[in-house]
Coordinates of C-alpha atoms and ligand atoms in Angstrom, one line a residue:
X1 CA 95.9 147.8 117.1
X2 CA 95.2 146.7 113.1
X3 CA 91.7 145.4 112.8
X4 CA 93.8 142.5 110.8
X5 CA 95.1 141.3 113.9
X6 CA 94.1 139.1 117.1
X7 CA 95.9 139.7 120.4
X8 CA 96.7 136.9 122.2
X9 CA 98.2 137.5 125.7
X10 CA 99.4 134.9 128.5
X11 CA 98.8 136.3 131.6
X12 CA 101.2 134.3 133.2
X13 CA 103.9 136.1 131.8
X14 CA 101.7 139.1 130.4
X15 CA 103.6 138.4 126.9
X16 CA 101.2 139.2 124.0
X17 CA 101.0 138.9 120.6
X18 CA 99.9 140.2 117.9
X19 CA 98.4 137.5 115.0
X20 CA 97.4 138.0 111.5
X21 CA 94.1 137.5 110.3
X22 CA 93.4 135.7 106.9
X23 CA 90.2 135.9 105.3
X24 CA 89.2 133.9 102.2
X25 CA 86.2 134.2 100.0
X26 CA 83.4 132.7 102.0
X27 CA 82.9 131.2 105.4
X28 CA 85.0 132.0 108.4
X29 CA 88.5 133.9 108.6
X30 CA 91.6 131.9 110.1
X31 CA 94.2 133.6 112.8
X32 CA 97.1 132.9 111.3
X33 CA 98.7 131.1 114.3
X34 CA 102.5 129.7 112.6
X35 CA 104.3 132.6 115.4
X36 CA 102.6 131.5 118.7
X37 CA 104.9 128.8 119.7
X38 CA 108.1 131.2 118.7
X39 CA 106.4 134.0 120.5
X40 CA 104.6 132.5 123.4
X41 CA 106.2 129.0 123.6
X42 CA 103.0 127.3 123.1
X43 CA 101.6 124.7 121.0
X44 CA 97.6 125.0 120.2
X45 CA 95.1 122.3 120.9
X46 CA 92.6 121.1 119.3
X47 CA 92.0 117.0 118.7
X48 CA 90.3 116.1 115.6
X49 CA 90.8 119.4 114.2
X50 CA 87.3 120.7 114.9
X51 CA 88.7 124.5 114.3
X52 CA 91.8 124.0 112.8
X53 CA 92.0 125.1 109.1
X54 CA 95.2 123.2 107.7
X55 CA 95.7 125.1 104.3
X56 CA 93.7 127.6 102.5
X57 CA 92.4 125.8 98.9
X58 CA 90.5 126.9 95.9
X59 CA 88.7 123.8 95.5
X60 CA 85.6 123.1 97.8
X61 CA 83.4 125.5 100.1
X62 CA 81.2 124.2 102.7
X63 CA 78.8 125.9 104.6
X64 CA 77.4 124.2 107.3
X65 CA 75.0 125.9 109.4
X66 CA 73.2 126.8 105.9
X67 CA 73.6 123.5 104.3
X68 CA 75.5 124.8 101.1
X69 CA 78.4 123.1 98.9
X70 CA 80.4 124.6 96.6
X71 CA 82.5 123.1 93.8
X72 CA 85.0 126.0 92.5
X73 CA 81.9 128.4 93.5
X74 CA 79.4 126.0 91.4
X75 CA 76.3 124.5 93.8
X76 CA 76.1 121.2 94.2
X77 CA 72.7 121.7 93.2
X78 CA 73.2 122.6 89.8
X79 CA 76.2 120.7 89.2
X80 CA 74.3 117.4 90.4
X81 CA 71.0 118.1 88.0
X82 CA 72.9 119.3 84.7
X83 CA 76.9 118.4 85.0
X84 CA 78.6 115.2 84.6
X85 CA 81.4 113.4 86.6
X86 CA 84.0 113.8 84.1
X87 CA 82.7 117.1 83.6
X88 CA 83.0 117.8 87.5
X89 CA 86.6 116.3 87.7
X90 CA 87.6 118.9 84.8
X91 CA 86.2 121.4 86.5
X92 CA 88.0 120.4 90.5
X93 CA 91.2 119.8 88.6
X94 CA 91.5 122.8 86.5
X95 CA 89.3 125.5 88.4
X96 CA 86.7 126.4 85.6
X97 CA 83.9 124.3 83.6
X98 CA 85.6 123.3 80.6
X99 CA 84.7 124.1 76.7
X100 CA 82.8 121.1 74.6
X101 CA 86.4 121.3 73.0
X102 CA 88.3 121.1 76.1
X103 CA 85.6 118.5 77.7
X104 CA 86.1 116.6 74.6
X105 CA 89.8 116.5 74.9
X106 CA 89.8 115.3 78.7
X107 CA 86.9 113.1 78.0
X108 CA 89.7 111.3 74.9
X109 CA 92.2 111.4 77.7
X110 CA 90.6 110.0 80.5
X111 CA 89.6 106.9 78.0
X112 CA 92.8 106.3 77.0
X113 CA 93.9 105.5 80.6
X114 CA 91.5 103.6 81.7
X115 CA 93.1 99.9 80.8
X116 CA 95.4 99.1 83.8
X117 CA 98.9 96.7 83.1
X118 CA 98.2 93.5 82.4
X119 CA 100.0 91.8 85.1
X120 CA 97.8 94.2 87.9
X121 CA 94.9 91.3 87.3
X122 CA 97.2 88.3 89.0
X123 CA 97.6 91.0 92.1
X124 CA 93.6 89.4 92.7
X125 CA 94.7 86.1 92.4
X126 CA 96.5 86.5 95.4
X127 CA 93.4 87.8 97.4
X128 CA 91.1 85.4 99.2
X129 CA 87.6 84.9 97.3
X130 CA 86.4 86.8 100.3
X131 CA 88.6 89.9 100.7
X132 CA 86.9 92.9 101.4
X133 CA 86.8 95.2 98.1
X134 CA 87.9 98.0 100.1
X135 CA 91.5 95.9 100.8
X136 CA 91.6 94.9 97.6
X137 CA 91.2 98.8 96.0
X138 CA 93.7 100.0 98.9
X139 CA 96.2 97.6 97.8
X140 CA 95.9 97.3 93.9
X141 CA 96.0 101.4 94.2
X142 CA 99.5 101.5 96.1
X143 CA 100.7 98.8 93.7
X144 CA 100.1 101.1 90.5
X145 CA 103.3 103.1 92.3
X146 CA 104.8 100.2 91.0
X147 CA 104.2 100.4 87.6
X148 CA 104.9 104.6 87.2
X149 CA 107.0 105.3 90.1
X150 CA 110.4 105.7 88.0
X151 CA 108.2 107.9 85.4
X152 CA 106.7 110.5 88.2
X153 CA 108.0 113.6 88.8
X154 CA 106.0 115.4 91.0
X155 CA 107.2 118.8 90.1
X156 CA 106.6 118.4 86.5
X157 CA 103.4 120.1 85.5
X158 CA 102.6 117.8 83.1
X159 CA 103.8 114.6 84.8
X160 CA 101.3 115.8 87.9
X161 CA 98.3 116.0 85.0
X162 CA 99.7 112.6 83.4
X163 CA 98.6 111.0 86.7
X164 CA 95.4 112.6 87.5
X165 CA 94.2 111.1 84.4
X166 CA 95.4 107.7 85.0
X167 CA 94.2 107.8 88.7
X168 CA 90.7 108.8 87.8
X169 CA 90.7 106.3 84.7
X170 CA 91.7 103.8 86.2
X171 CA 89.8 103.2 89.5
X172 CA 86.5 102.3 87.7
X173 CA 88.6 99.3 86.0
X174 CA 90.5 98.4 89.2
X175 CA 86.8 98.5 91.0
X176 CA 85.4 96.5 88.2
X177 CA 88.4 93.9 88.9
X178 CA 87.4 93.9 92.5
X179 CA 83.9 93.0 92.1
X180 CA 84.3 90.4 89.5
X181 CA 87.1 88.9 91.8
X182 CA 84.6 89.1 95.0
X183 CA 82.0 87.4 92.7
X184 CA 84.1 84.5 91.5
X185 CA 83.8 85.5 87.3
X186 CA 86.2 87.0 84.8
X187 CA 87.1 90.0 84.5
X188 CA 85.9 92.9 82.0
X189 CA 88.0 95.4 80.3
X190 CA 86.8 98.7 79.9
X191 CA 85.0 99.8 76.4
X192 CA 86.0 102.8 75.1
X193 CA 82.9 103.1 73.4
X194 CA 81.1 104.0 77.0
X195 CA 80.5 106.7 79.0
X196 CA 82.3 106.5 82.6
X197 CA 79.1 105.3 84.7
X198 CA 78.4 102.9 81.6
X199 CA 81.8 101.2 81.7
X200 CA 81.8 100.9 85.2
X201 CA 78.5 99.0 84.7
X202 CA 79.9 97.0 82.5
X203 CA 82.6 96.1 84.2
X204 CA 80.5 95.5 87.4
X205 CA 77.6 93.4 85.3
X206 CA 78.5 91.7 82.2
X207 CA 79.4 88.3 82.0
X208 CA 80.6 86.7 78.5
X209 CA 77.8 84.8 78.8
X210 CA 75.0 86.8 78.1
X211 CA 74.7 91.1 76.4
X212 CA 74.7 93.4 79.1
X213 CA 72.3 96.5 78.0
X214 CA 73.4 99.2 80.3
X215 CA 70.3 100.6 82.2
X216 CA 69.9 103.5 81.4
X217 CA 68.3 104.6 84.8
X218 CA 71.6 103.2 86.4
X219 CA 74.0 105.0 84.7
X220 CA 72.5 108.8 85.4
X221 CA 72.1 107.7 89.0
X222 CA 75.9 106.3 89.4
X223 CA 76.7 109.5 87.2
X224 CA 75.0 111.5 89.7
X225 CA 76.6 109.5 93.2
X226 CA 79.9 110.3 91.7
X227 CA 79.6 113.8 91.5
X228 CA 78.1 114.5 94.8
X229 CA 81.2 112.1 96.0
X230 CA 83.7 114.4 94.3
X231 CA 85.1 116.3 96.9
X232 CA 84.7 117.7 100.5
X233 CA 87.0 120.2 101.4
X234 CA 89.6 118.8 104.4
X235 CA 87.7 115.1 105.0
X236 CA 89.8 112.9 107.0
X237 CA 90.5 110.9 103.9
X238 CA 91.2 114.5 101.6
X239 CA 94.1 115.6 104.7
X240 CA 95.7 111.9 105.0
X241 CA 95.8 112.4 101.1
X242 CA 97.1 115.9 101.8
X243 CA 99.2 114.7 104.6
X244 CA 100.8 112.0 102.8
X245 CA 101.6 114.2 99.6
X246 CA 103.3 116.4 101.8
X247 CA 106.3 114.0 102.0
X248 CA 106.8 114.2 98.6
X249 CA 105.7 110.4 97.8
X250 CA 103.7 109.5 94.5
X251 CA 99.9 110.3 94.1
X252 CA 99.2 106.6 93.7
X253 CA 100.9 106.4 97.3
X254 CA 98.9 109.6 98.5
X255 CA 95.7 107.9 97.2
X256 CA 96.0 104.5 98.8
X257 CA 96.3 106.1 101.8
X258 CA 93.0 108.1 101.3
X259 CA 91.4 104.9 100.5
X260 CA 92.2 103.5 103.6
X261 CA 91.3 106.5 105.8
X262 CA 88.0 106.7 103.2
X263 CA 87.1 102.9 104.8
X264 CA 86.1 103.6 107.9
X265 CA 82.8 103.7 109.2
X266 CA 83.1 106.6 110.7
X267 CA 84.0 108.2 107.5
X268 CA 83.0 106.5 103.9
X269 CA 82.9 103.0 105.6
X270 CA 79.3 104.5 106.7
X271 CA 76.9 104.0 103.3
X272 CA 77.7 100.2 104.2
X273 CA 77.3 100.5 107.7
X274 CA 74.1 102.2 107.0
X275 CA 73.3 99.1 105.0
X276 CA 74.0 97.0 107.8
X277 CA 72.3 99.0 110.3
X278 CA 69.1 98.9 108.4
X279 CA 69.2 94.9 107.8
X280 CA 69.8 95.1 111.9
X281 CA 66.8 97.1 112.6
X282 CA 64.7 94.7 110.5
X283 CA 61.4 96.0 111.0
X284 CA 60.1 99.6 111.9
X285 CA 58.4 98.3 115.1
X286 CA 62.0 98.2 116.2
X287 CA 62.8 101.8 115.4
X288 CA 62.5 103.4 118.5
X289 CA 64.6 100.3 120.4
X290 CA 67.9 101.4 118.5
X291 CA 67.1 105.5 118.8
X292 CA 67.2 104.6 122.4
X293 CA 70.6 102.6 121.8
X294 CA 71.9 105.8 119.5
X295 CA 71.2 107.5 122.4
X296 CA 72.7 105.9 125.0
X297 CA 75.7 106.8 126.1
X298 CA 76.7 103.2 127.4
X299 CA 76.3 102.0 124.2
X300 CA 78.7 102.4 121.4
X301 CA 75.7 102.0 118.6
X302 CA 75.3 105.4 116.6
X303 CA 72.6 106.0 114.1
X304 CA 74.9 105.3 110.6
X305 CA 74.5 107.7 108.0
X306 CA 73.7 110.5 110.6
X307 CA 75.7 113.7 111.9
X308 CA 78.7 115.1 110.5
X309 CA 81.4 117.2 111.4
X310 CA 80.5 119.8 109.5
X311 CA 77.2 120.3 108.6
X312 CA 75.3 121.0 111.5
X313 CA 72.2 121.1 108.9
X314 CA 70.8 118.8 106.1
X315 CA 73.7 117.8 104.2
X316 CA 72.7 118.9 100.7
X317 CA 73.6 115.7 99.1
X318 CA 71.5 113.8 101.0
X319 CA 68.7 115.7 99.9
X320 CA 69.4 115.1 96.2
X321 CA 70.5 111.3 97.1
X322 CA 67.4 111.1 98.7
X323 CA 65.0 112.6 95.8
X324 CA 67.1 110.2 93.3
X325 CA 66.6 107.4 95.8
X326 CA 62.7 107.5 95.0
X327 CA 63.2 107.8 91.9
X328 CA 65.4 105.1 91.0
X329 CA 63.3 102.6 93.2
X330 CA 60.7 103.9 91.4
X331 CA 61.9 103.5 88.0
X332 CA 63.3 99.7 89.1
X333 CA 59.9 98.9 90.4
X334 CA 61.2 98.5 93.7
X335 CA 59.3 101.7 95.4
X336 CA 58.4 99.1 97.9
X337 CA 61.4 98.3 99.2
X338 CA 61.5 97.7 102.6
X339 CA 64.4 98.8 103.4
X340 CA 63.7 102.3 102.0
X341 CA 60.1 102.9 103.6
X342 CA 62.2 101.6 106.8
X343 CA 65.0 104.4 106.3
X344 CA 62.2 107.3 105.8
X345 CA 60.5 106.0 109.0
X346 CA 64.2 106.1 110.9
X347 CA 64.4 109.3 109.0
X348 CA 61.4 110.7 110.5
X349 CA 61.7 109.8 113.8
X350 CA 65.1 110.6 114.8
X351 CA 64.5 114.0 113.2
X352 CA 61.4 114.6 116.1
X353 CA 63.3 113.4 118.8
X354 CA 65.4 115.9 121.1
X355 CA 68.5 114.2 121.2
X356 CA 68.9 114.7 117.2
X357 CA 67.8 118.2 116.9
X358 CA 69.8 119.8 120.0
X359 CA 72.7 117.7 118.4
X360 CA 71.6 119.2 114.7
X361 CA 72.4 115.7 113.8
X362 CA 70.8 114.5 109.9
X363 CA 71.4 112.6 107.3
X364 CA 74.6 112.8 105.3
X365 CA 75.2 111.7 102.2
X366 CA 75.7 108.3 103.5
X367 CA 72.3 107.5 104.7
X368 CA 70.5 107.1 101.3
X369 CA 73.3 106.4 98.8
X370 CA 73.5 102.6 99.6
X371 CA 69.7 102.6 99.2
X372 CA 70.6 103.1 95.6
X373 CA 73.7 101.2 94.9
X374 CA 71.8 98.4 96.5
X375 CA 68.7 98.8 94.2
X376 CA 71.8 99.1 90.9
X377 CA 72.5 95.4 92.4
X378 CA 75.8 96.2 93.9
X379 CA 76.4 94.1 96.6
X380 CA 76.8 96.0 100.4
X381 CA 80.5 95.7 100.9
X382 CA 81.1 97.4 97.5
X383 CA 79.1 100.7 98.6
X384 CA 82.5 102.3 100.0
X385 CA 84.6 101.4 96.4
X386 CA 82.1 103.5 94.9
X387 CA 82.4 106.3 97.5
X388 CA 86.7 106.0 96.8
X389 CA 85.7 106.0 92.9
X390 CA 83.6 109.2 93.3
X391 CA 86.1 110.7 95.5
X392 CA 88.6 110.0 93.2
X393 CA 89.0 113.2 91.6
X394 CA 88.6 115.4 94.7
X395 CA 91.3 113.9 96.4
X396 CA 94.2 114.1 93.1
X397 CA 92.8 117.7 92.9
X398 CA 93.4 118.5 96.4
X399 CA 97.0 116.6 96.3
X400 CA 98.2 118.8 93.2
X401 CA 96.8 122.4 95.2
X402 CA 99.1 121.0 97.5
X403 CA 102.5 120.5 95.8
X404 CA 101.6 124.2 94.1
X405 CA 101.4 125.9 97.1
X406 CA 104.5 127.0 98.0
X407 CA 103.2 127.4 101.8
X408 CA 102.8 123.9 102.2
X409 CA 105.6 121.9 103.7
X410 CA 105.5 118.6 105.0
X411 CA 102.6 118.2 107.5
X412 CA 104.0 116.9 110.8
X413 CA 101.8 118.1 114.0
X414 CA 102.8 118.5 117.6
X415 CA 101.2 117.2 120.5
X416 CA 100.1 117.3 124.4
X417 CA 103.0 115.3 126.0
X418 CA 101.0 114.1 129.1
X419 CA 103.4 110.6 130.0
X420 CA 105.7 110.3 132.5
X421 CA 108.3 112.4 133.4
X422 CA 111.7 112.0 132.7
X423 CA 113.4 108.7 134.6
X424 CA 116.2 106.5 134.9
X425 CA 116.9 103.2 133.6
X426 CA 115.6 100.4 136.4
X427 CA 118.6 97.5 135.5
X428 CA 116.2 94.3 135.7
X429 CA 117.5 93.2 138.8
X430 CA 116.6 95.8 140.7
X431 CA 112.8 95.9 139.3
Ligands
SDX501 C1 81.3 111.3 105.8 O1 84.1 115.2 106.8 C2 83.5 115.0 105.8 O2 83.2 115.8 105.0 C3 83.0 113.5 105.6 C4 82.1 113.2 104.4 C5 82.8 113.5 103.1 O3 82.1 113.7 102.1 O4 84.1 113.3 103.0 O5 81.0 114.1 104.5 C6 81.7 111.8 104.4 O6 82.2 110.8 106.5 C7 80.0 111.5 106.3 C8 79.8 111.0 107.8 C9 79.5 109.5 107.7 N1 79.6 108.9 109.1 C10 78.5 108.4 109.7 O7 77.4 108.5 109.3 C11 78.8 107.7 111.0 C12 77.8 108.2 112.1 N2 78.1 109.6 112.4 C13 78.9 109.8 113.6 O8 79.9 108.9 113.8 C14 79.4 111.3 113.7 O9 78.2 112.1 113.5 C15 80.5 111.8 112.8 C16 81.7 111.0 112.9 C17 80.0 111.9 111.4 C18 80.8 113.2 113.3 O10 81.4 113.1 114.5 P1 81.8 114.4 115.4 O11 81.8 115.6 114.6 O12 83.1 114.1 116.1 O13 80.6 114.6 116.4 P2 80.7 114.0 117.8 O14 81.1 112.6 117.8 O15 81.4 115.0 118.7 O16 79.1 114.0 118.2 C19 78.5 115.2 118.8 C20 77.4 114.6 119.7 C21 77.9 113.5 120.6 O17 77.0 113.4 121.7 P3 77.3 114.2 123.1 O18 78.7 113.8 123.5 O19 77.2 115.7 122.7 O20 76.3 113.8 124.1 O21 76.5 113.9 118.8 C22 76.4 112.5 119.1 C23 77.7 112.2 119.8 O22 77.5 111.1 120.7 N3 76.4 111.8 117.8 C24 75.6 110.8 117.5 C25 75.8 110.5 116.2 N4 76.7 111.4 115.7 C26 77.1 112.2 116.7 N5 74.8 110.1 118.3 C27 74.1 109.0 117.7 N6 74.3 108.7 116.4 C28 75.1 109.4 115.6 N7 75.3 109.1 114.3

């Protein structure tokens, strides 16, 4: 028997098989599993995917027992303290860290899609002044289908490129078109003259009533959020995205659909349930009240912002998020902010308590980063827009590996059947 190989055998029928082993660059090997059902006449199990790798990709490495993340073999680390978001969405869409020329060139193209159709602004009239921005993305990103659909081809090369760079220009102007909407002022176009993180400032802040100096503090932190947002290897919201493109339909499509997945709390919807949870707790006397809650099994209150699938470590963005945390709040005078000395103590104590460290349950990147966009003045139901606008280029990277691969085809599952067995029709006046 190869060393390449697993064999599987059902002793029922004492039929075995033989199965292909495929090993990548780091982190675990896959059995290559496509023959057992043929072979064996079974289906494998495993809800939520907890083991199941569906592709192989070139794009993100995680390592979760030792904390690392890698993007296109790059730390996070070093990308976070001396790279750039644009740089970082070069550098997931194309594979390598550009050249100034080449940075230069995508930096030109990037800013020449970020205006959206005029007619996209009267989609917000139609939104309630309180829609949640998170509806409002989802919806206004499906809707730019509308406006390129006839104008996609997804097998062109250059028509794939064509819409990573409106997708990832555009979603700062749509977000800024969000937030003005949810704030009841006009909206602001983008300035060309502005970095990424500066326009989206703009956008967010300025009012024609007043000059809006960007802060400079601000803009290196949102620079910084939106790289360690950037991607995450197969996220729920990275295999809808995935999953979606797999049927063939347009990125903006594929993306809305991410966005969606991306909202819920269990997922990016956390950095505002984090928020939440924090305003809840109120005080740190009542710490050890909801650890006891997060604990209980009978009660469906989790600690937001802690766990994760796959790091069963500290997730290394959270220790950056967490460093540039303090330091923003430092730099906005607002080291005293309740809120943050009452995160630290939650911080502190669910990392002593039992429950947390057999579970190797920490923060994520979720528990600190609305710590931040709070102190930038960004209202709480925003946080997750800002998650989708950082993830942005992760997710149209991850959708064009998957139209190249010529081993994807469309994603469709199987499943457990465990309903009832096959009847008759009961005619109504016999039931
Ligand atoms: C993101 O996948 C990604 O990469 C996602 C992400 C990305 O960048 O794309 O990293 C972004 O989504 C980060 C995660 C944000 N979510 C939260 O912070 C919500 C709170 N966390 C949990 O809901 C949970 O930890 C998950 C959803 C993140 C992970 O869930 P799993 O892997 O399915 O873990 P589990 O539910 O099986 O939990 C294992 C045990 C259970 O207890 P037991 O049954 O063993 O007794 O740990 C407990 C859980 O009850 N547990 C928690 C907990 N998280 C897990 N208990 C209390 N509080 C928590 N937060």
């Amino acid at each position: 028997m190869s060393k390449d190989t697993v064999t599987v055998t059902d002793n029922a029928s004492g039929k075995s098989v033989e199965l292909p082993i495929r090993t990548g660059t780091h982190g675990p090997a896959t059995i290559d599993i496509q023959s057992v059902y043929k072979e064996l006449g079974y289906f494998t199990y495993d809800p939520g995917f907890t083991s199941t790798a569906s592709c192989r990709s070139d794009i993100t490495f995680i390592d979760g027992d030792q904390g690392i993340l890698l993007y296109r073999g790059y730390p996070i680390e070093q990308l976070a303290e001396k790279s750039s978001f644009l740089e970082v969405s070069y550098l997931l869409m194309y594979g390598d860290l550009p050249t100034p020329k080449e940075l230069d060139a995508f930096t030109t193209n990037i800013t020449n899609h970020t205006m959206v159709n005029e007619s996209l602004k009267d989609f917000f009239d139609g939104f309630h002044y309180n829609a949640h921005p998170m509806a409002m993305l989802t919806a206004v990103v499906s809707s730019l289908s509308a406006f390129y659909h006839d104008s996609i081809d997804i097998n062109d090369p250059d028509s794939r490129e064509l819409c990573a760079h409106r997708i990832i220009a555009k979603m700062p102007t749509i977000a800024g078109a969000a937030f003005k909407h949810l704030v009841g002022e006009p909206f602001v176009y983008p300035q060309n003259r502005l970095s990424y993180p500066a326009n989206l400032l703009n956008m967010l802040f300025s009012r024609p009533s007043e000059k809006y100096e960007i802060n400079p503090v601000a803009e290196k932190a949102l620079d910084q959020l939106l790289i360690l947002h950037a991607d995450h290897e197969q996220n729920a919201s990275t295999s809808t995205v995935r999953l979606a493109g797999s049927t063939g339909t347009n990125p903006f499509a594929a993306i809305a659909s991410g966005c969606a997945a991306l909202w819920g709390p269990a997922h990016g919807g956390a950095n505002e349930a984090v928020l939440r949870m924090l305003e809840e707790i109120g005080d740190v006397s009542n710490v050890p009240q909801y650890i006891a809650k997060a604990k209980d099994k009978d009660d469906p209150f989790r600690l937001m912002g802690f766990g994760h699938r796959v790091y069963k470590n500290y997730d290394p963005r959270a220790t950056i998020i967490r460093e540039t945390c303090h330091e923003v709040l430092d730099a906005l005078n607002m080291a005293n902010d309740p809120q943050l000395e009452l995160a630290v103590r939650l911080e502190e104590i669910a990392l002593q308590d039992d429950y947390f460290v057999e579970r190797k349950l920490y923060p994520n990147v979720d528990f600190y980063s609305g710590l931040i966009y709070k102190a930038l003045g960004i209202p709480t139901q925003f946080f997750t827009v800002l998650f989708a606008l950082g993830r942005t280029p992760g997710w149209i990277s991850q959708w064009m590996e998957l139209v190249e691969d010529n081993e994807q085809r469309i994603g469709r599952p199987r499943q457990l059947y465990t309903g009832a067995a096959k009847r008759d029709y009961i005619p109504l006046d016999q039931r």
